[in-house]
CSV table of C-alpha atoms and ligand atoms in Angstrom, one decimal:
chain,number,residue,atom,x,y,z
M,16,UNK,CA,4.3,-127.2,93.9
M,17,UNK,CA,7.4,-125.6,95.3
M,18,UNK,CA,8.8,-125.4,99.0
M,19,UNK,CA,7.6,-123.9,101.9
M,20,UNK,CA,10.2,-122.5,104.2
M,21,UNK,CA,13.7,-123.0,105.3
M,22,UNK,CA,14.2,-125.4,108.0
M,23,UNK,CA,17.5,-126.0,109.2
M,24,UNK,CA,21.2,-124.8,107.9
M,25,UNK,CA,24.5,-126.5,108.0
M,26,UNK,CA,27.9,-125.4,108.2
M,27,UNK,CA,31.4,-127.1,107.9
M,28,UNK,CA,33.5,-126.1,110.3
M,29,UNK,CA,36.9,-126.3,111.3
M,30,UNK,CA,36.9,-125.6,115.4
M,31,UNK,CA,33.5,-127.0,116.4
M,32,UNK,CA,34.6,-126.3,120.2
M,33,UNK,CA,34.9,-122.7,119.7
M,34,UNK,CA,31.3,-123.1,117.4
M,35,UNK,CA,29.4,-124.6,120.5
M,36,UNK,CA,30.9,-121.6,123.0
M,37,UNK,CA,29.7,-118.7,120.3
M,38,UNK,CA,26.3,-120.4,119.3
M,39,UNK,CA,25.2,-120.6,123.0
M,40,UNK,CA,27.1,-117.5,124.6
M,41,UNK,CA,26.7,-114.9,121.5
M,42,UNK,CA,23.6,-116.3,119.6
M,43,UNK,CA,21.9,-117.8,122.5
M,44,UNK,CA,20.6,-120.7,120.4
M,45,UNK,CA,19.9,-123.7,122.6
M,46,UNK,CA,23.0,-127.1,122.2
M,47,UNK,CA,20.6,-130.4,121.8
M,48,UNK,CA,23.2,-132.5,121.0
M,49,UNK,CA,27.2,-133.3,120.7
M,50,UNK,CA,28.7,-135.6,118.6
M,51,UNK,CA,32.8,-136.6,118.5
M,52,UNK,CA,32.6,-134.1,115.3
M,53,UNK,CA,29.8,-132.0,115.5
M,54,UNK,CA,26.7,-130.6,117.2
M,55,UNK,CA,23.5,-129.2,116.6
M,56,UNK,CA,21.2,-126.2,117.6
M,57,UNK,CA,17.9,-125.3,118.1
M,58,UNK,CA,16.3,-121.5,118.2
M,59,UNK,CA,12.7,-123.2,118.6
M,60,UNK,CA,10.3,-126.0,119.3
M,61,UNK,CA,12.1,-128.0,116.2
M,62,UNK,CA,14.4,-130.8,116.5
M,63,UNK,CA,17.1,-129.0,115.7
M,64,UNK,CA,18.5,-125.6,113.4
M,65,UNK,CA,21.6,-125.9,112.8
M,66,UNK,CA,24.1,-128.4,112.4
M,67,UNK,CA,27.9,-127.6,112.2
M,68,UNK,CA,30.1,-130.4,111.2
M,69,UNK,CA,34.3,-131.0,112.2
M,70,UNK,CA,35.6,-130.2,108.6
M,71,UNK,CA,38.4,-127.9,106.7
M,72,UNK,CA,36.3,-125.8,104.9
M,73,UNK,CA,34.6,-123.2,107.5
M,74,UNK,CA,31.8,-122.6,105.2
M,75,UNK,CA,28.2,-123.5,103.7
M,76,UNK,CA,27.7,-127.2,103.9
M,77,UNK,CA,23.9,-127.8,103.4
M,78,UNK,CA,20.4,-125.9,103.5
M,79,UNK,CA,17.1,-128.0,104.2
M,80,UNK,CA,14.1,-127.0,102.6
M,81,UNK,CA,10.8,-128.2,104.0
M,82,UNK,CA,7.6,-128.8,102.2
M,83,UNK,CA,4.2,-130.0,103.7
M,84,UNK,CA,3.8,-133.6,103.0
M,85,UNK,CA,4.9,-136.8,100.8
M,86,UNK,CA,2.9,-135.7,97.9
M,87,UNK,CA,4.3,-132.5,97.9
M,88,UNK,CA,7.9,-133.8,98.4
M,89,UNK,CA,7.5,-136.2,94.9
M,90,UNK,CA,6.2,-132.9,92.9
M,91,UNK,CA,9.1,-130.9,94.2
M,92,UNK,CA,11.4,-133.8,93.2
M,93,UNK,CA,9.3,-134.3,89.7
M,94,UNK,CA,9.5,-130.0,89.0
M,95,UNK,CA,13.4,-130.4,89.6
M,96,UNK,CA,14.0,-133.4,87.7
M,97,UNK,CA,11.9,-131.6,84.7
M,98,UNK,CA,14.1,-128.9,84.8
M,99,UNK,CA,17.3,-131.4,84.6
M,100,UNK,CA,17.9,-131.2,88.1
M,101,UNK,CA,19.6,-134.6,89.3
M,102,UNK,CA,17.6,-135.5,92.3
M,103,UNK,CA,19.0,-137.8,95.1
M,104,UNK,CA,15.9,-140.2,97.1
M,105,UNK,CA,18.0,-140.4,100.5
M,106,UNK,CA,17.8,-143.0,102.0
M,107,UNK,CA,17.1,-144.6,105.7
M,108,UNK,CA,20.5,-143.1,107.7
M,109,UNK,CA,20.3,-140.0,106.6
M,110,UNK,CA,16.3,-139.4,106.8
M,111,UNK,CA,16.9,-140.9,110.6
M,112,UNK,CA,19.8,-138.4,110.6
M,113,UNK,CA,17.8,-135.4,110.1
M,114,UNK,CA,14.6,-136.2,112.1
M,115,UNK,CA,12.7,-136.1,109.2
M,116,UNK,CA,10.0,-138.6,107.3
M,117,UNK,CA,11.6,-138.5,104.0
M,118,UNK,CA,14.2,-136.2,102.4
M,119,UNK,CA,16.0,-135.5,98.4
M,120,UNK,CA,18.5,-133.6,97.7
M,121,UNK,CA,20.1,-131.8,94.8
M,122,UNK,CA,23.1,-129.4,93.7
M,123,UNK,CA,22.2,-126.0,92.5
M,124,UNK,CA,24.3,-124.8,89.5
M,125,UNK,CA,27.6,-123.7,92.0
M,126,UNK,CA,27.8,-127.1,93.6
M,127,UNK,CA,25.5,-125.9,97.2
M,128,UNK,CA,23.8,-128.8,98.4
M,129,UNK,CA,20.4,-128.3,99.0
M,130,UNK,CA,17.5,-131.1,101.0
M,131,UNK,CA,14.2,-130.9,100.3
M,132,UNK,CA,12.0,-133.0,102.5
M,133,UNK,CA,8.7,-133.3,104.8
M,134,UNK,CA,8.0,-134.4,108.5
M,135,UNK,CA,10.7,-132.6,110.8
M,136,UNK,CA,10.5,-133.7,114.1
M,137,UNK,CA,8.6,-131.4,116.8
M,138,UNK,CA,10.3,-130.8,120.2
M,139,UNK,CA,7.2,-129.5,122.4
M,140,UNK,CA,8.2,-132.0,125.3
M,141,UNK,CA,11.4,-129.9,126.2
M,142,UNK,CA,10.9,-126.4,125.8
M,143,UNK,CA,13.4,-124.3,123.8
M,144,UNK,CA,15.3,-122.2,126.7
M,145,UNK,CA,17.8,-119.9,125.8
M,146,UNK,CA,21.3,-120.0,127.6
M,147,UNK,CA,21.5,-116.2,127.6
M,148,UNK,CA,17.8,-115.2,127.6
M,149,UNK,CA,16.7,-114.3,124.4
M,150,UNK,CA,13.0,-113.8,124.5
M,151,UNK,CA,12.7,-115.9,121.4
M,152,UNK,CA,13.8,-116.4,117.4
M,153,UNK,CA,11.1,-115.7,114.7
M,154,UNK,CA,10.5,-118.6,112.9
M,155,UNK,CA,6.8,-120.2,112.4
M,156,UNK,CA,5.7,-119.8,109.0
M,157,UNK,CA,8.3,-117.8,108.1
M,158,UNK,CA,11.5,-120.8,108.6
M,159,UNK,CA,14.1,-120.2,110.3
M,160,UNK,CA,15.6,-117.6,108.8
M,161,UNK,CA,17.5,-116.6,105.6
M,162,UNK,CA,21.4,-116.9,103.8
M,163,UNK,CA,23.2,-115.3,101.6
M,164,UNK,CA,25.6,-117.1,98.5
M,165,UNK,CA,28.1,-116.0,96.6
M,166,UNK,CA,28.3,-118.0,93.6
M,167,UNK,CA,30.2,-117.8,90.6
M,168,UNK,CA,26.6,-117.2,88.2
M,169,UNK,CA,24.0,-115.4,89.7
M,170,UNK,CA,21.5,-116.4,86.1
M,171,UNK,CA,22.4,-119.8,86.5
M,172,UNK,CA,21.5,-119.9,90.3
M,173,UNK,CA,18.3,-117.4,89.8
M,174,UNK,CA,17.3,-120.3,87.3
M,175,UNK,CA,17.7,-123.2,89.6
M,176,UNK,CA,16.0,-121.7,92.8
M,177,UNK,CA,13.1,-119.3,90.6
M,178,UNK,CA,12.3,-122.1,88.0
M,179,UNK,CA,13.4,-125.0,89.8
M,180,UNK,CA,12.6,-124.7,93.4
M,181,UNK,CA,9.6,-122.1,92.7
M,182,UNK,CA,11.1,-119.1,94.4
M,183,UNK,CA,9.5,-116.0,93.8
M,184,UNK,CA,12.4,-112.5,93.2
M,185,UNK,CA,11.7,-110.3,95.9
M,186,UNK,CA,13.8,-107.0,94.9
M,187,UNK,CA,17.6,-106.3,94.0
M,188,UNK,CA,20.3,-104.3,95.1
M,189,UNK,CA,23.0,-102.7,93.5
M,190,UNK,CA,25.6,-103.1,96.5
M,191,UNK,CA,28.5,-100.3,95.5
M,192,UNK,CA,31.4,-101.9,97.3
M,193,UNK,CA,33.2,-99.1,96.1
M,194,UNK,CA,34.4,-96.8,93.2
M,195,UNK,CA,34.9,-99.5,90.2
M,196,UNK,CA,32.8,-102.4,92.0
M,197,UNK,CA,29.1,-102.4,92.3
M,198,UNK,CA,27.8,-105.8,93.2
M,199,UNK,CA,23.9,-106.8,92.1
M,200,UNK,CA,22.3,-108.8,95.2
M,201,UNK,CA,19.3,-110.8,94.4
M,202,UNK,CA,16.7,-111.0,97.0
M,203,UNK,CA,14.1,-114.7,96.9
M,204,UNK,CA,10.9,-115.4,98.9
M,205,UNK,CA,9.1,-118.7,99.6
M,206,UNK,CA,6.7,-117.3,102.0
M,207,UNK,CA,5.8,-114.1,103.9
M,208,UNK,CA,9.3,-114.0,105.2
M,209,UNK,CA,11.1,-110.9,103.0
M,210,UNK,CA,13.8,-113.1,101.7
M,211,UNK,CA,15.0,-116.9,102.5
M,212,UNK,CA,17.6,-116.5,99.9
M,213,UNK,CA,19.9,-114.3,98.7
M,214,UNK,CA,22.2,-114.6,95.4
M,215,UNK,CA,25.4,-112.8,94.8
M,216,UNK,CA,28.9,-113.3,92.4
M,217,UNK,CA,31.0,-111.4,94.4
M,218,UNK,CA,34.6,-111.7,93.2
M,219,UNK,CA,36.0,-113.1,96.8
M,220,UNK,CA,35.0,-114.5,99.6
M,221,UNK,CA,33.1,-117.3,101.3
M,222,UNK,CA,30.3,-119.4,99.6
M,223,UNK,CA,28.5,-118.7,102.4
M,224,UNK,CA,28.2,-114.5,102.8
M,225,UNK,CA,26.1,-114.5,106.0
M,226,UNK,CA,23.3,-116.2,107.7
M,227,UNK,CA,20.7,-114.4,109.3
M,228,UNK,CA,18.7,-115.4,112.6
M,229,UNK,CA,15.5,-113.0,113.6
M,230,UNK,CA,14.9,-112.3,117.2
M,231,UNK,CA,11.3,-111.4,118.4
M,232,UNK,CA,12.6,-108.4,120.6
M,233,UNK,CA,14.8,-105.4,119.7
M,234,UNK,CA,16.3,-105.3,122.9
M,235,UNK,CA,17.8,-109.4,122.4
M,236,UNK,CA,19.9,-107.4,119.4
M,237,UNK,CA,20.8,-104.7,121.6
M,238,UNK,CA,22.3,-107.7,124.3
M,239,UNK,CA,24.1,-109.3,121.7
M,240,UNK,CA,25.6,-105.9,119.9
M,241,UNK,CA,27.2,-105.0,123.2
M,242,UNK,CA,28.4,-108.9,123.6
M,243,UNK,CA,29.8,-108.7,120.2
M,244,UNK,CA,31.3,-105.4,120.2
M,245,UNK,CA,33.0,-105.9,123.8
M,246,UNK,CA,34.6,-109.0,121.5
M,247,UNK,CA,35.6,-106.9,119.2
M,248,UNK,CA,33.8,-109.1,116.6
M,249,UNK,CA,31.4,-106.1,114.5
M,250,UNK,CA,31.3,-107.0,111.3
M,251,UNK,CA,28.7,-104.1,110.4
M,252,UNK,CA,27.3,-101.6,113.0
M,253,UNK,CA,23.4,-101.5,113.9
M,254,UNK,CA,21.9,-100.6,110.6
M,255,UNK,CA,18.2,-101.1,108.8
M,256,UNK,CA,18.3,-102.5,105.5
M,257,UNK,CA,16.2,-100.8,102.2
M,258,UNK,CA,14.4,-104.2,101.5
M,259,UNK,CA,13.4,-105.8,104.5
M,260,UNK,CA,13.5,-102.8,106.7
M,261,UNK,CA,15.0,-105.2,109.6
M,262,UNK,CA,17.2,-103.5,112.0
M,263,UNK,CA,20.4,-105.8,112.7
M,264,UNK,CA,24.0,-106.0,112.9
M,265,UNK,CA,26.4,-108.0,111.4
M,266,UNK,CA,29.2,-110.2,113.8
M,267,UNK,CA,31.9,-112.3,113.0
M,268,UNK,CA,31.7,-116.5,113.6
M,269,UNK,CA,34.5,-119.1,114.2
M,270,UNK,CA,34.3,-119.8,110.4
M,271,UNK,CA,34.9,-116.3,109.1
M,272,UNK,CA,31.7,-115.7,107.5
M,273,UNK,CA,29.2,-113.1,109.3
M,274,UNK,CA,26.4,-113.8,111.0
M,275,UNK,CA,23.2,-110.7,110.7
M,276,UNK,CA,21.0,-110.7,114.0
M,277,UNK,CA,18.3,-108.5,113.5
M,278,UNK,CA,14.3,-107.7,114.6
M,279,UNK,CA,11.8,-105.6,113.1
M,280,UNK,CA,11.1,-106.9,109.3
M,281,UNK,CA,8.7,-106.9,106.6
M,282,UNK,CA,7.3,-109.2,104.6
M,283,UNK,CA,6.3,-109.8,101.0
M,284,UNK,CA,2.5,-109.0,101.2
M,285,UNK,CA,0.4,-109.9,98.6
M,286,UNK,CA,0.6,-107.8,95.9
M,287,UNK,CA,4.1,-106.9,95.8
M,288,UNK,CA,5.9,-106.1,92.6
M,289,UNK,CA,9.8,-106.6,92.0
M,290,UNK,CA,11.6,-103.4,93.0
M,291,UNK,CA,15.3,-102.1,93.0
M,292,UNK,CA,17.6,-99.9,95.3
M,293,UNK,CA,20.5,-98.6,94.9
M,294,UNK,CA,21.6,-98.9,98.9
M,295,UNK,CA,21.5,-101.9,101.5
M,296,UNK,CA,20.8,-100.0,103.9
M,297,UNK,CA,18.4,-97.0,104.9
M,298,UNK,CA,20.9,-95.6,108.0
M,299,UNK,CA,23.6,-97.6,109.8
M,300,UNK,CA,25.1,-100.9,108.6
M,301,UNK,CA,28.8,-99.1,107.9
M,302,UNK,CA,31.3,-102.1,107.5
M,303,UNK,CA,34.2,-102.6,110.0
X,24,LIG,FE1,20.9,-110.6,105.6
């Protein structure tokens, strides 16, 4: 039994004002609620998406993993804990906290946290509206998108989410950042979404590399590329990847790591075998 999608993301970050101006203005992901030290997100009919939190470290603070019932949640806990995972039960605030029915969590190998629970909380009632107009984000089976970590052992952390969470190794990159450093990026699958998760040990930089967030139109990352670019905030021009084939961009956020916005994907259809490239991307994608 392993997990099904990606449900929600948070982030720690340090200017949560300037946080809830970019998420609505630049990502046009919906503000459901504002704490003293925090708010939260929603890009669909869920609850909520993404959660940033007042803190010092502008980075990756949590990822929640959603499987599809109680049962399912005590076999993911019981695979983990026979692995020598040590698995958390959380208990009442924080299962009321996230809107869900019950919740674990655990550390992968780097320190990450990572929840694992069942029963997220539908939103139906109130519609998800954009405050910019984005048609919509593509999330459904496929979660709500995917993220990329740098962590200090990419074997280590392939163990943990492959053998632990039941991941399945999509296809790897050999990322040449330039003459005497090329960079191996591991691409993971939990569903028909390309990649949830990606693994890197880069020697700088952020825990958390990027997030990405799907939109159902190309013309919603057309909008946002001229937003972002009038900001001067490009952090790589329109490209296509090799992998997924999505066509996105990459912009800056408040905390300093990128955000990709992109449309037009593939999947991991049945059948597929692990391949490699030697490129990220097929055209495009040139860093800033
Ligand atoms: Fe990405």
């Amino acid at each position: 039994m392993s997990i099904q999608r990606l449900s929600y993301l948070g982030f720690e970050v340090s200017d949560v004002a300037a946080w809830r101006a970019f998420a609505g203005a630049r990502l046009g992901v919906m503000e459901t609620s504002v704490g003293e030290d925090g708010a939260r997100f929603r890009i669909d009919s869920r609850a909520w998406r993404l959660d940033v939190r007042k803190g010092t470290a502008d980075d990756f603070s949590f990822a929640g993993y959603e499987v599809d019932s109680e049962d399912a949640l005590v076999a993911v806990r019981k695979r983990l804990e026979a692995h020598d995972v040590a698995v958390t039960v959380e208990g009442p605030d924080l299962v009321a906290d996230r809107g869900v029915l019950g919740l674990v969590s655990c550390r992968d190998p780097a320190g990450n946290r990572v929840e694992i629970f069942y029963g997220a909380t539908e939103m139906f009632e109130v519609p998800f509206v954009s405050p910019i107009g984005v048609s919509g984000f593509l999330t459904g089976d496929q979660g709500l998108g995917h993220y990329v970590l740098n962590v200090p052992d990419t074997a280590a952390a392939l163990d943990f989410y492959i053998k632990g969470l039941g991941f399945h190794l999509s296809d790897v990159i050999d990322w040449k950042l330039n003459n005497e450093l090329t960079v191996r990026l591991y691409f993971l699958h939990c569903n028909g979404r390309h990649h949830t998760l990606a693994l890197l040990s880069a020697p700088a930089g952020k825990t958390l590399h990027h997030f990405m967030l799907e939109l159902n139109q190309l013309d919603d990352v057309g909008l946002a590329l001229d937003k972002f670019e009038a900001d001067r905030a490009i952090v790589a021009t329109l490209g296509r990847h090799t992998n997924d084939h999505m066509i996105s961009f990459y912009g800056a956020t408040p905390s300093g790591f990128a955000v990709e916005y992109g449309w037009g994907a593939r999947g991991v259809p049945p059948g597929w075998s692990v391949v490699r490239y030697d490129r990220i991307s097929i055209w495009g994608h040139r860093f800033v």
